[in-house]
XYZ file of C-alpha atoms in Angstrom:
541
model
C 0.083 -0.082 0.056
C 1.307 3.454 -0.989
C 1.893 5.861 1.766
C -0.489 8.897 1.483
C 0.338 12.289 2.301
C -1.470 15.752 2.087
C 0.153 19.002 1.781
C 0.070 21.168 4.876
C -2.072 24.126 4.263
C -0.818 27.636 5.040
C -3.691 27.365 7.754
C -2.243 24.399 9.384
C 1.334 26.350 9.269
C -0.359 29.159 11.053
C -2.055 27.316 13.722
C 0.674 25.137 14.658
C 4.194 26.781 14.409
C 7.145 25.811 16.725
C 8.239 28.516 19.402
C 11.609 27.644 20.692
C 11.085 29.689 23.691
C 8.455 27.304 25.313
C 10.511 24.100 24.683
C 12.681 22.534 27.515
C 14.271 19.367 27.354
C 13.442 16.879 30.053
C 15.944 17.232 33.001
C 19.170 14.928 32.421
C 22.603 14.175 33.416
C 24.626 12.527 30.546
C 22.281 9.770 29.129
C 20.639 9.625 32.582
C 17.173 11.362 31.911
C 13.531 11.324 32.400
C 11.453 10.554 29.186
C 10.570 13.520 26.937
C 7.112 14.507 28.268
C 8.284 14.681 31.909
C 9.301 18.193 33.198
C 9.282 21.212 35.541
C 5.642 22.469 36.157
C 3.819 19.216 35.033
C 0.597 17.806 36.207
C 0.648 14.096 37.279
C -2.476 12.058 37.876
C -3.782 12.537 41.132
C -5.071 9.765 43.816
C -6.379 7.432 44.063
C -4.571 6.439 40.794
C -0.790 6.209 40.951
C 1.346 8.240 38.679
C 4.175 6.639 36.374
C 7.554 8.136 36.071
C 9.929 6.629 33.694
C 13.438 7.501 31.787
C 16.524 6.219 30.390
C 20.060 5.182 31.780
C 22.647 5.284 32.875
C 23.254 1.915 31.921
C 21.452 -1.645 31.898
C 21.349 -3.301 35.341
C 22.281 -0.150 37.107
C 20.280 1.272 40.104
C 17.875 4.131 39.972
C 16.078 5.540 43.223
C 13.311 7.742 42.751
C 11.708 9.816 45.627
C 8.650 11.943 45.756
C 9.061 14.649 48.344
C 7.739 13.246 51.803
C 7.460 9.671 50.460
C 9.696 6.710 50.947
C 12.117 6.489 47.960
C 11.553 3.702 45.281
C 14.530 1.946 43.966
C 14.405 0.043 40.474
C 17.068 -1.359 38.090
C 17.519 -0.185 34.848
C 16.344 -2.889 32.257
C 17.998 -4.307 29.008
C 16.453 -1.649 26.894
C 18.229 1.064 29.144
C 14.852 2.305 30.618
C 13.634 2.362 34.133
C 10.064 3.023 35.478
C 8.480 3.350 38.859
C 4.946 3.729 39.985
C 4.534 6.596 42.752
C 2.503 6.530 45.948
C -1.087 8.100 45.350
C -1.255 11.739 46.028
C -4.298 13.731 46.491
C -3.185 17.116 47.865
C -2.798 20.200 45.671
C 0.519 21.625 46.666
C 3.764 21.627 44.380
C 5.929 18.678 44.643
C 9.404 17.866 43.691
C 10.590 14.454 42.386
C 13.952 13.389 42.381
C 15.792 10.551 40.488
C 19.384 9.381 41.549
C 21.731 7.097 39.902
C 25.537 6.397 39.455
C 25.554 9.333 36.912
C 24.259 11.915 39.332
C 20.794 13.420 40.311
C 17.753 14.595 38.258
C 14.736 16.630 39.423
C 11.260 17.597 38.454
C 10.175 20.880 40.218
C 6.805 22.520 40.953
C 4.889 19.265 40.207
C 1.316 19.027 40.759
C -1.238 16.032 41.070
C -4.374 16.403 39.498
C -6.548 15.066 36.506
C -4.532 14.643 33.186
C -6.562 14.943 29.884
C -5.288 13.932 26.336
C -6.733 16.322 23.777
C -6.387 14.969 20.219
C -7.711 15.024 16.843
C -7.360 17.354 13.822
C -7.385 21.037 12.765
C -10.431 21.798 15.127
C -8.256 20.506 18.057
C -5.177 22.159 16.847
C -7.079 25.465 16.593
C -5.192 27.962 18.803
C -6.550 30.278 21.580
C -5.240 33.448 19.410
C -7.821 32.658 16.841
C -10.873 32.755 18.882
C -13.852 35.239 19.371
C -12.822 37.344 22.183
C -9.185 35.919 21.980
C -7.748 38.788 23.727
C -9.909 38.412 26.831
C -9.484 34.726 26.910
C -5.769 34.848 26.742
C -5.363 37.654 29.388
C -7.402 35.513 31.781
C -5.418 32.651 31.439
C -2.701 33.612 33.795
C -5.524 33.505 36.637
C -5.259 29.570 36.242
C -1.706 28.687 37.609
C -3.047 25.337 38.710
C -3.680 24.369 35.171
C -0.591 23.134 33.219
C -0.334 22.717 29.527
C 1.837 20.535 27.238
C 1.899 20.134 23.421
C 3.197 17.185 21.609
C 5.478 17.824 18.545
C 4.052 16.734 15.106
C 5.805 13.557 14.104
C 4.891 10.367 12.448
C 6.376 6.696 12.328
C 5.665 3.342 10.657
C 6.247 1.601 14.129
C 5.163 2.378 17.543
C 7.905 4.519 19.410
C 8.442 4.391 22.959
C 9.106 8.083 23.612
C 8.181 11.201 21.727
C 10.379 12.375 18.853
C 9.764 16.097 19.479
C 7.879 18.319 21.929
C 6.187 21.484 20.693
C 5.467 23.062 23.958
C 7.031 21.742 27.147
C 4.961 21.699 30.529
C 4.178 25.295 31.129
C 1.886 27.594 33.286
C -0.800 29.483 31.335
C 0.306 33.026 30.386
C 0.128 35.359 27.370
C 2.940 33.378 25.744
C 2.272 29.852 26.486
C -1.469 29.996 25.800
C -1.421 32.708 23.273
C 1.544 31.730 21.192
C 1.678 31.231 17.290
C 1.689 27.627 17.580
C -0.267 26.836 20.836
C -2.421 26.182 22.939
C -5.505 24.240 21.741
C -8.495 26.362 22.346
C -10.990 23.645 22.749
C -8.574 21.866 25.174
C -7.872 24.742 27.425
C -11.173 26.074 27.584
C -12.547 22.864 28.588
C -9.662 22.453 31.140
C -10.432 25.748 32.509
C -14.186 25.270 32.938
C -13.353 21.778 34.559
C -10.909 23.569 36.907
C -13.578 26.141 37.982
C -15.894 23.045 39.155
C -13.264 20.762 40.511
C -10.970 23.310 42.167
C -7.969 21.127 41.851
C -5.165 21.010 39.322
C -5.647 19.940 35.689
C -3.060 18.795 33.097
C -3.687 19.098 29.643
C -1.705 17.359 26.733
C -2.704 18.310 23.364
C -1.523 15.671 20.423
C -3.162 16.901 17.348
C -2.530 17.270 13.566
C -4.781 19.008 10.971
C -6.228 17.280 8.191
C -5.633 13.791 9.368
C -8.137 10.911 9.402
C -9.138 8.678 12.393
C -7.086 5.747 10.684
C -3.799 7.397 11.153
C -4.619 7.757 15.124
C -5.621 3.928 15.281
C -3.447 0.904 15.902
C -3.376 -1.974 13.821
C -5.751 -4.096 16.198
C -8.331 -1.251 15.952
C -8.037 -1.139 12.158
C -8.323 -4.789 11.601
C -11.474 -5.228 13.575
C -12.914 -2.713 10.965
C -11.196 -4.583 7.777
C -9.198 -1.468 7.431
C -5.853 -1.861 5.515
C -2.893 -1.473 7.830
C 0.384 0.239 7.064
C 2.759 -1.213 4.724
C 6.355 0.285 5.358
C 7.690 -1.338 2.186
C 6.606 1.846 0.249
C 7.244 4.246 2.732
C 8.593 7.782 1.444
C 11.566 9.280 3.336
C 11.974 13.020 4.006
C 8.160 14.073 3.404
C 7.084 16.941 5.181
C 3.397 16.778 4.567
C 0.328 15.733 6.533
C 0.442 11.958 7.194
C -2.787 10.086 6.393
C -1.615 6.554 6.345
C -2.827 4.046 8.991
C -1.283 4.236 12.526
C 1.546 6.796 11.609
C 0.383 9.275 14.348
C -0.760 6.700 16.977
C 2.838 5.245 16.555
C 4.483 8.732 17.096
C 2.138 10.976 18.732
C -0.032 8.864 21.157
C 1.470 5.365 21.912
C 4.490 7.028 23.490
C 2.219 8.810 25.945
C 0.476 5.423 26.988
C 2.883 4.976 29.945
C 1.223 8.017 31.621
C -1.572 7.466 33.938
C -4.499 9.897 32.912
C -7.806 10.550 33.493
C -9.735 10.992 30.162
C -9.428 12.112 26.655
C -10.986 14.596 24.436
C -11.398 14.059 20.298
C -12.140 16.702 17.788
C -11.916 15.000 14.394
C -14.015 13.802 11.670
C -13.847 16.302 8.847
C -10.939 14.312 6.963
C -13.192 11.306 7.060
C -16.338 12.921 5.839
C -14.873 14.576 2.861
C -14.366 12.882 -0.335
C -12.579 10.764 -1.310
C -12.941 9.447 2.196
C -15.624 7.087 3.050
C -17.585 8.369 6.289
C -19.507 5.089 6.428
C -16.732 3.034 8.283
C -16.651 5.567 11.159
C -19.320 3.638 13.038
C -16.774 0.807 13.435
C -13.335 2.830 13.368
C -14.355 5.324 16.000
C -15.380 2.750 18.867
C -12.615 0.628 17.792
C -10.126 3.365 18.266
C -11.592 4.369 21.696
C -11.336 0.639 22.812
C -7.795 0.436 21.907
C -6.633 3.525 23.452
C -8.247 2.428 26.555
C -6.716 -0.882 26.546
C -3.185 0.408 25.945
C -2.953 3.344 28.319
C -4.417 0.855 30.890
C -1.895 -1.728 30.289
C 1.223 0.399 29.689
C 0.520 2.486 32.939
C 0.567 -0.524 34.864
C -3.270 -0.710 35.110
C -3.456 2.719 36.583
C -5.345 4.520 33.920
C -8.885 3.207 34.111
C -9.753 0.560 31.291
C -12.826 2.593 30.632
C -11.495 6.001 31.091
C -13.852 8.770 29.979
C -13.813 9.663 26.134
C -15.288 13.029 25.055
C -15.729 14.128 21.556
C -17.302 16.971 19.390
C -19.989 15.785 16.981
C -18.829 17.899 13.816
C -19.862 21.330 13.179
C -21.228 22.880 10.205
C -18.898 23.959 7.104
C -20.307 25.513 3.997
C -23.193 27.972 3.827
C -25.219 25.783 1.819
C -28.163 23.814 3.047
C -28.656 21.488 0.232
C -25.580 19.216 1.182
C -26.866 16.005 2.641
C -24.001 13.651 2.597
C -20.760 13.563 4.197
C -20.871 15.713 7.580
C -24.401 14.398 8.065
C -23.207 10.714 7.767
C -20.119 11.218 9.893
C -22.264 12.736 12.699
C -24.338 9.969 12.921
C -21.607 7.452 12.641
C -19.654 9.382 15.376
C -22.418 7.885 17.793
C -21.907 4.247 16.279
C -25.398 4.863 14.732
C -27.168 5.267 18.116
C -27.553 9.246 17.618
C -26.480 9.630 21.332
C -23.966 8.614 23.840
C -23.176 6.717 26.053
C -24.595 3.749 24.411
C -23.963 -0.042 24.019
C -20.967 0.378 21.746
C -19.713 3.513 23.037
C -19.579 3.233 26.943
C -18.504 6.166 29.166
C -18.326 8.299 26.230
C -19.670 11.916 26.201
C -19.929 14.503 23.242
C -20.631 18.098 22.485
C -23.025 18.624 19.515
C -21.718 21.565 17.301
C -24.166 21.444 14.413
C -25.886 24.566 15.224
C -22.507 26.745 15.653
C -21.501 27.988 12.067
C -18.947 30.530 11.584
C -19.311 31.114 7.738
C -17.084 33.997 7.562
C -14.168 32.696 9.849
C -10.831 33.799 8.290
C -9.745 30.438 8.847
C -12.635 28.955 6.624
C -16.196 27.945 7.551
C -14.752 24.439 8.600
C -12.674 26.118 11.372
C -15.204 28.135 13.516
C -13.996 30.743 16.176
C -16.628 29.859 18.721
C -14.843 27.248 20.684
C -16.310 28.514 24.001
C -19.774 26.936 23.410
C -18.086 23.789 22.387
C -16.224 23.813 25.706
C -19.244 24.588 27.728
C -21.101 21.768 26.023
C -18.093 19.346 26.412
C -18.186 20.587 30.258
C -21.682 19.715 30.817
C -21.801 16.207 29.511
C -18.234 15.497 30.859
C -19.275 16.527 34.437
C -21.969 14.076 34.352
C -20.482 11.242 32.443
C -16.830 11.535 33.544
C -17.351 12.790 37.052
C -20.746 11.758 38.030
C -21.234 15.434 39.328
C -24.552 16.675 37.329
C -28.052 15.413 38.196
C -29.686 17.276 35.307
C -29.882 16.653 31.601
C -26.349 16.609 30.038
C -27.246 16.212 26.206
C -29.983 17.769 23.787
C -33.382 16.067 23.522
C -33.599 12.747 21.696
C -36.821 11.252 20.167
C -38.206 8.234 21.785
C -41.674 7.833 20.460
C -43.184 8.054 17.108
C -46.993 8.237 16.433
C -48.470 8.374 13.138
C -51.751 10.021 12.256
C -52.885 8.865 8.782
C -55.907 11.165 8.494
C -53.761 14.538 8.947
C -50.780 13.002 7.576
C -48.678 13.793 10.497
C -45.969 12.256 12.884
C -46.076 13.188 16.487
C -42.668 12.845 17.831
C -41.919 12.655 21.553
C -38.709 13.457 22.940
C -37.177 11.832 26.058
C -40.252 10.017 27.229
C -41.902 13.389 28.631
C -38.991 13.796 31.121
C -37.823 17.317 29.697
C -39.364 20.380 28.115
C -38.339 21.124 24.643
C -37.929 24.548 22.899
C -38.847 24.926 19.315
C -36.999 27.662 17.429
C -37.708 26.752 13.808
C -40.431 24.715 11.776
C -37.442 23.329 9.385
C -35.169 20.471 9.903
C -37.315 17.327 9.593
C -37.738 15.064 6.664
C -39.609 12.067 5.484
C -38.324 9.362 3.144
C -41.235 8.764 0.582
C -41.157 5.554 -1.293
C -42.913 3.309 -3.827
C -41.547 0.374 -2.075
C -42.633 -0.759 1.627
C -39.127 -1.893 2.211
C -36.919 0.904 0.745
C -33.834 1.785 2.455
C -33.961 5.275 0.974
C -30.861 5.018 -1.080
C -32.274 4.251 -4.384
C -34.304 5.931 -7.140
C -37.717 4.786 -5.756
C -37.495 6.923 -2.846
C -37.382 10.691 -2.120
C -36.660 12.707 0.879
C -39.322 15.551 1.263
C -39.303 18.349 3.771
C -41.777 17.642 6.831
C -42.252 20.928 8.755
C -43.399 21.373 12.134
C -47.182 22.059 12.449
C -47.617 22.023 15.998
C -45.589 21.176 19.346
C -45.829 21.111 22.981
C -43.578 20.687 25.938
C -42.282 17.344 24.911
C -43.583 16.632 21.280
C -43.545 18.208 17.852
C -46.015 17.245 14.949
C -44.601 17.050 11.591
C -46.583 17.075 8.390
C -45.862 14.472 5.616
C -48.356 16.081 3.292
C -45.771 16.552 0.665
C -45.144 12.913 0.516
C -46.772 11.627 -2.857
C -45.534 7.947 -2.723
C -47.680 5.583 -0.440
C -45.077 4.774 1.994
C -43.136 6.830 4.513
C -40.211 4.586 5.313
C -37.905 7.009 7.323
C -37.650 10.239 9.157
C -34.481 12.336 9.713
C -33.480 15.507 11.619
C -30.868 18.155 10.896
C -29.513 15.808 8.114
C -27.493 18.802 6.310
C -23.973 19.813 6.449
C -24.783 23.034 7.704
C -28.490 22.587 8.890
C -29.340 25.989 10.731
C -28.496 29.560 11.472
C -26.277 30.071 14.753
C -28.263 28.384 17.613
C -31.388 28.307 15.547
C -32.147 24.854 14.780
C -35.494 23.357 15.344
C -35.521 21.537 18.709
C -33.558 22.547 22.017
C -33.878 21.659 25.503
C -35.080 24.403 27.869
C -33.225 22.915 30.873
C -29.829 23.282 29.235
C -30.194 24.997 26.063
C -28.437 22.122 24.243
C -29.543 21.270 20.592
C -31.327 18.326 19.752
C -28.591 16.011 17.751
C -29.200 14.812 14.333
C -31.027 11.402 13.813
C -32.205 9.115 11.152
C -34.884 6.453 11.684
C -36.120 3.761 9.432
C -39.835 3.204 10.360
C -41.787 -0.112 10.555
C -44.546 -0.191 8.286
C -48.352 -0.554 9.449
C -49.537 -4.190 9.287
C -52.130 -6.291 11.080
C -49.577 -6.563 14.061
C -49.813 -2.857 14.574
C -52.514 -1.023 16.636
C -54.950 1.069 14.560
C -57.345 3.832 16.461
C -59.335 6.655 14.653
C -56.901 6.731 11.798
C -53.838 6.503 14.085
C -50.912 4.078 13.879
C -48.603 3.478 17.037
C -45.062 2.829 15.544
C -43.419 -0.112 17.540
C -39.879 -0.479 18.453
C -38.142 1.271 15.441
C -35.364 -0.217 13.294
C -31.860 1.185 13.989
C -30.323 2.730 10.857
């Protein structure tokens, strides 16, 4: 298989440019050193989990003693690969600590180390998107200095045909937030920092944020071979590797190998993911994402759990952003809409049976068509972070008793006399806010068993004709065919103006996520009453 590369656009160069002032090598004495992503000012995972510290040298078989301020020293021997690794005692306080490692070569030290929750932030350009490109960037960057207990780290952009034990490069060493470290030309990820800031405001203990992202990259390049094989995706063939190419890698596993696998010795609390555009845009096929995304999450969890000596939870929380809009064209019904659905493994919501302990922020109602970075890169990342926090507090921390996602339909009722469908949201448990009559469509077909993908079927607008606190009525009078075989909602690349889609939750102001539902057809087994048909358990698309 030929390795594939996509040229880095000027946007990505603008978003992610190396700044030497924020790079500090890991402390070392000769060849005795900590691994590349350890450094002063870092955050390690707090108790009850135990943090992992590892490094190199001075020589196989030699002794290394690691001590955490106030704790009993831990001694280990350097292995045949010239690496050493220790598991620290659990720490739950929020004060700064010093970690010292001693060997025959000398002493190396990490200072101002905090213990808190460590989150990995990964994906493509919308995760890369930096703070200085936000709406209200000046105010956001100026406020960063008020969060000294948040610490940030950015992985260097590298790729490899084989899994690496350590990072090839670091773009930004562990740093406290300030004008330079948060608002520089090459960092820091806006979504990652804004989420961390909101999380800190709730938890009131240190937060460590590690960004490992690369614009324009598909999910396959962030997935290991095990995950790819589960979905029958071809794995990387190194025989045709092109050397010294400086473009965005898209071949399977290249970024997993170089930018994620090296981090898996760390104990982490959770991960955030903002990716999918590269898998939604031709020639990519979005219809494999319902397999590749759950498989990637599963493989990340397993590898972090094992490599951290079982300290990272084997079902650690995983949050993602459901794709936002792109072009100012309401006629586009493929690509992004398909990908959004597949991001949920075709359930329409998370967590679900295939995506346990997963949370999401729906962003389909946050267009920014005038963004100077392209409509695909909206500047409003604050709303995205707010939505991630709401769902993350509930799923990842169990701290929120209210609704943490937008309304989702649970019942469909067909009135054949008025040619309407009554759609009930969330089993009458929450009130909805209807802001537009547009967004619903029905699939009309000459064939009862149509899957809506052939010429015998047509999608027709089904406007809202009435609504109450939990239901909407949509009209299918525009359907000239004998069968209504499916309903879908917000199935457009850019389905609505800013925060003006049809259905929202009154409780949390979150939009209803998109859905597509194939309908069981009326038959002798269904209940008829006064021209009405109760649709039974629906067939998942």
